[in-house]
Amino acid sequence: MHLGIDFSFLLKPIFARGFSGSLYLVLLLLLFVLWVVRRIEGGSSEEAKERFRRRRVVWYKQTLFCCLGVSVFNIALCLLSYFYWYRNGWSGDKLVTLSDFVLKTLAWAAISVYLHNHFSDSGEQKFPLLLRVWWGFYLSISCYCLVIDIVLHKKHISLPSQYLVSDVFSVITGFFLCYVGFLNRNEGKDMILEEPLLDGDYSVSGVESNKSRGVDSVTPFSNAGIFSILSFSWMGSLIALGNKKTLDLEDVPQLDSLDSVAGAFPHFRNKLESVGGVGSGVTTFKLVKALFLSVWKEILLTAMLALAYTVASYVGPYLIETFVQYLNGQREFKNEGYVLVTTFFVAKLVECQAQRHWFFRLQKIGIKIRAVLVAMIYNKGLTLSCQSRQSHTSGEIINFMTVDAERIGNFCWYLHDPWMVILQVALALLILYKNLGLASVAAFISTIIVMLANFPLGRLQEKFQEKLMESKDKRMKATSEILRNMRILKLQAWEMKFLSRIIELRSFETGWLKKFVYTSAMTSFVFWVAPTFVSVATFGSCMLLGIPLESGKILSALATFRILQEPIYNLPDTISMIVQTKVSLDRIASFLCLDDLKPDVIERLPRGSSDTAIEIIDGNFSWDLSTPSVTLKDINLKVHHGMRVAVCGTVGSGKSSLLSCILGEIPKISGTLKLCGTKAYVAQSPWIQSGKIEENILFGKEMDRERYEMVLEACSLKKDLEILSFGDQTVIGERGINLSGGQKQRVQIARALYQDADIYLFDDPFSAVDAHTGSHLLKEVLLSMLSSKTVIFVTHQVEFLPAADLILVMKDGKITQAGKYNDILSSGTDFMELVGAHKKALSALDSVETGSLSAGVSLNEEGGVSSTIGNMQKEENNDVQNGKTADIVGPKEQLVQEEEREKGRVGFSVYWNYITTAYGGALVPVILLAQIFFQVLQIGSNYWMAWATPVSEDVKPLVEASTLIMVYVALAILSSFCVFARAMLLNTAGYKTATLLFNKMHHCIFRAPMSFFDATPSGRILNRASTDQSTVDLNIPNQVGALAFSMIQLLGIIAVMSQAAWQVFFVFIPVIATSVWYQQYYISSARELVRLIGVCKAPVIQNFSETISGATTIRSFDEEPRFREKNMKLSDSFSRPVFHAAGAIEWLCFRLNMLSSITFAFSLVFLISIPPGVIDAGIAGLAVTYGLNLNMLQAMVIWNLCNLENKIISVERIIQYSSIPSEPPLVIETNRPAHSWPSHGKIDIHDLQVRYAPHMPLVLRGLTCTFPGGLKTGIVGRTGSGKSTLIQTLFRIVEPAAGQIIIDGVNISSIGLHDLRSKLSIIPQDPTMFEGTVRSNLDPLEEYTDDQIWEALDKCQLGEEVRKKEGKLDSTVSENGENWSMGQRQLVCLGRVLLKKSKVLVLDEATASVDTATDNLIQQTLRQHFSDCTVLTIAHRITSVLDSDMVLLLNHGLIEEYDSPARLLENKSSSFAQLVAEYTTRSNSSFDH
């Protein structure tokens, strides 16, 4: 039955759109109600959030992305429709459709928010019912609308194209959402699959219990999908994490195995071998070839991306003229405007994608190359021969690693620039030829002129750069040596002299730096002026050739010049970078060519294949093959398994060299050397790694608790470990700084014992320990644990000799006697001398025991008093031991703390500090004004060209051609002047700031107390003095400038674009707001990543410098593979934050580029929507010309901002070390001691308490005693009893916690440090020599005449040795005095003291490294020249103390006994008497053999 109802309205689009809009409105209301209810009920539980983080609904991300996509799609349609209909008139249909689009945009955005909140708040595993019902509705409505479109199309009724596009899109997304909502099983799955970054085990409370997240997880980049890679979304999880918490190294994932050193290095080494770069055959070319072959795929990919970027960047300039003609009303075909906009937009997208991935992948290559080179340099450092090692100081070798490898890695940025310059110039000329015909030749010639102008500048820059590097090497070498020996410098009051030496080296360096930065300023001037110069030449020739200038053509040319500016601008950078990289490659290649240790020196026999452990037949060895002198001559030696061989001889006779030759360290001239079995070596000067004591002893071996305990017992380390707060877990500072000399040696011996080797080589380690410990070591180590092993030990202690099966006596590099103790005693003079000296010392001991020493009587009274003090203190001591004062100190802390890194934002104060350092910041406003004027003049000149030229040929020009060019040239000259002023002033300010910061930091470091150096590994200080200082010298001024200039340019572009179409301004506001939000979101992660880079760099350097100094020990234990692996691990720890910081910056730039591309597209759509004639086509074209640069500049501003924040961290780190609390003043003018002070040298100590740091226990616990003036006092005690601490307090290296020391009535704490230290003399435990000459070592302050120096040398038995040398007093001393033996170095220290002639002299185990004969000589010299001085002697050789007037025996920081030796020996129960008895029994037993 027909009811007469007309259903045709159902097929009308207005009904469909209206119905759809109403449903969206209802949905929005529902979502709003739900949101209000949730707010009233209260927020989400933490537990739900945690569940959501752990388990996430399958397809959750894709669904969220789809909903956001629908919202964005609808806003785009809404805007397009608005502009289209705004121009062509409105109707009811159109208004309803527009409302529908608006409601859709809002509703889908609300759905996205609801979806996110629903899961994060409730932790549910399914999509909410409301959404699934809605998705059903959405699909139905979309299908319904699409059916209407098709029906109407069939009926040939025309519809706006927006309808069809919208409906097709809606149907596709509807199907996807319904599939996800209804058909897909929505069980949650572990996030582990989704986001590898957040795996970690979660405890119930949601706190991660797994510390090693980053350590276990590999970077998401390695298995990211195509979309994730394109948009850098794989970085999202790390950036999000960085927003929630301060990132630590554990949070940063591992590199992919192909990018890590472990994966890349073997590949590189194979390539290097395949091109023939093995051993000394490495040339720069072969090195480059191997590097290229190991990363050629990545290089090819980046080349393709660079090509795509270059071509896409020229689409804009090519189309501008067409666009201006279109705006002027010349239409080629229908919808031409939309085609142009689409082409512009797509070209921008391609440009943006290609550039981002090109940059990121280049950095990836750079990271890989740097890591591979560092590994190569490190491995080379492990195998260098001694002679090669001496030709390069450790500072220089570290520079190869920190500076050169880094620079070659950075060169990757410039890899494609050389060929891209050619391509870009060619494309630019094509566009110019199309627009301006023959005038393009002028453009080409002027471009070539500008490029040529760079070459002399580039050449100069290269020269200055090289000189700068050389002078920096020298400075770093001196700095590292000074830091190593800071204790000596402070003891001698020399630190300010050495600081002035560093400042002098730096001023030499800044001379080159100044030339370098001013040349850079000239280069930057040439570049900013380049486009102006090229355009003046081109437009001038157009005028001369009569080529008509139209605004479209001019704008196209201007856009081309601007793009051309980039290759011209980068060319000098590229040239200087190529040059710098070549210098670095040459340096590394020449280092890799150095001679290694010859593997054929030793003939290794299989273990157990021979009964001979070591055999040398007719061996001649020399450290330096280029000189005729031979170090070891005619060595013949045969050692069977299980033999104990002692090596003795006077100072410099070749004992240590003999051990080095057995280790294969000395080049062999002739003869054979056979070795059977594994070896362990204990060096003369201890080499201790920074790390735990346990790690030092295990040295890479598995822990075997039983053996470990046995070794500790044998080396009597148990007691020492009980004293240390953390036992064997105590972290040792750099070079074992918080252990005493004896403890270091015993840790070394323990390391060797634990290895359980077949052959043991000991280079006089027993000299650094006291008598008691010495005899314990002899018994437990040599005679017990090593009884079945082959042992060769160098010793100066004659009492150790009888324990040997074979004794070798050495003199002048030859073995003069060999045999058993008694056999050789009667057969030669050399050995007799040594033993005679020892017997002489012992006879002194006997005379003391018989009481014939007068001092015993004369000091009777004073001695008696002192003894009672001793006894009182003994009782106190027991109290302390019974635990009455156990809680003296608060929480325990390790000496070496983790390196501080600032957290959170870089404070504004750092920027302010930097800007106002030079001239109080007076130059800053001038520089900014110069840049603003430059920008205004640039825009003005382009505006003038666009306004004054006609849009097309048929329009009459507004001004004459000559006027046009004249005005343009005038503006160009003014802008050039502004640029020149800006470049010069910027570099002046930067240079001045760098100099001031350097001086301030170094002054602070040199004035820092010794505790700072003990707790700070030198790697940290060197890192600031080299890497951070380099950044401040060369990068930061340009970075600060670049940020200010790009911001000024961006404001200029916004002004120009808004001038053409002010409506664009409304798009700028949200876009800039979003950009700033992104930047804020990103910076917290980026900042911490950069700080981590700074913190992770120091361990690589420190490990390297430790390895170089301990290379002999590492090789002797055959531990090279483990150290190589450790270096690779540290290198990867450094590469991880570098890689992710690179990913983070691209993540940000990609998003910013997208935003600015959308802004640009929006402004183009707006321009084509305006009816012709409303706006000047030339000015609109100018807006587009500037708009082409928008995305680049917007990204540049943010990139410069982030980069500056990253770089300014170097300033922050330097400022951090410019505010170290300093020592007390060096001189207190109001309280200077008399010139003759101290005249008697009487030292009173009252209740002295000392601790090394506020968080550490007391080392001296209340000492009270008097050292009479002019007498000799011996200080003895077990290792760690506080002997060295007492001396350090006397020199105020450590300030007393309580009590005081008074010398001749002056409280030493009340006078200046230099006044105190320059009046006291010391021969320290570790004899130190500095690189330089003999003269500069004895008299660095240049206070004495040559005659006085010769006299001192003769007194200390070195005169003859120095006269033999070519340069006499000017003969060279290499780094650490390595070309002098340990004993000779000790004699040089004696020489310094003889020159100084102080009233108070301290000998801190001064004769530990010399033989007894030399020791007697030194003692005699001291007796002779210091008879009326107060001499304090810390000694392990009892004989050194015996002829003292008084003996002080310390135990656990308290005085146990203090009296004359004679009185102490009378009392047989005294600790001192027991020590002496032990020593004499040990010695006498040795003579009974």
PDB file of C-alpha atoms in Angstrom, residues 284 400 404 407-408 462 465-466 469 576-590:
ATOM      1  CA  THR A 284      97.129   6.843   5.342  1.00  0.00           C
ATOM      2  CA  PHE A 400      95.274  10.303  19.148  1.00  0.00           C
ATOM      3  CA  ASP A 404      92.170  12.561  16.197  1.00  0.00           C
ATOM      4  CA  ARG A 407      87.768  14.253  14.389  1.00  0.00           C
ATOM      5  CA  ILE A 408      87.786  11.446  11.824  1.00  0.00           C
ATOM      6  CA  GLU A 462      94.747  24.322   8.008  1.00  0.00           C
ATOM      7  CA  GLN A 465      94.885  24.231  13.029  1.00  0.00           C
ATOM      8  CA  GLU A 466      97.981  22.063  12.796  1.00  0.00           C
ATOM      9  CA  MET A 469      97.110  20.899  17.705  1.00  0.00           C
ATOM     10  CA  SER A 576      89.301  22.671   6.489  1.00  0.00           C
ATOM     11  CA  MET A 577      87.647  19.473   7.764  1.00  0.00           C
ATOM     12  CA  ILE A 578      89.218  17.426   4.964  1.00  0.00           C
ATOM     13  CA  VAL A 579      92.553  18.971   5.863  1.00  0.00           C
ATOM     14  CA  GLN A 580      92.147  18.408   9.597  1.00  0.00           C
ATOM     15  CA  THR A 581      91.017  14.853   8.975  1.00  0.00           C
ATOM     16  CA  LYS A 582      93.996  14.209   6.742  1.00  0.00           C
ATOM     17  CA  VAL A 583      96.296  15.525   9.473  1.00  0.00           C
ATOM     18  CA  SER A 584      94.594  13.242  11.990  1.00  0.00           C
ATOM     19  CA  LEU A 585      94.738  10.242   9.628  1.00  0.00           C
ATOM     20  CA  ASP A 586      98.442  10.876   9.011  1.00  0.00           C
ATOM     21  CA  ARG A 587      99.090  11.096  12.740  1.00  0.00           C
ATOM     22  CA  ILE A 588      97.204   7.859  13.440  1.00  0.00           C
ATOM     23  CA  ALA A 589      98.776   6.032  10.485  1.00  0.00           C
ATOM     24  CA  SER A 590     102.272   7.071  11.579  1.00  0.00           C
TER      25      SER A 590
END
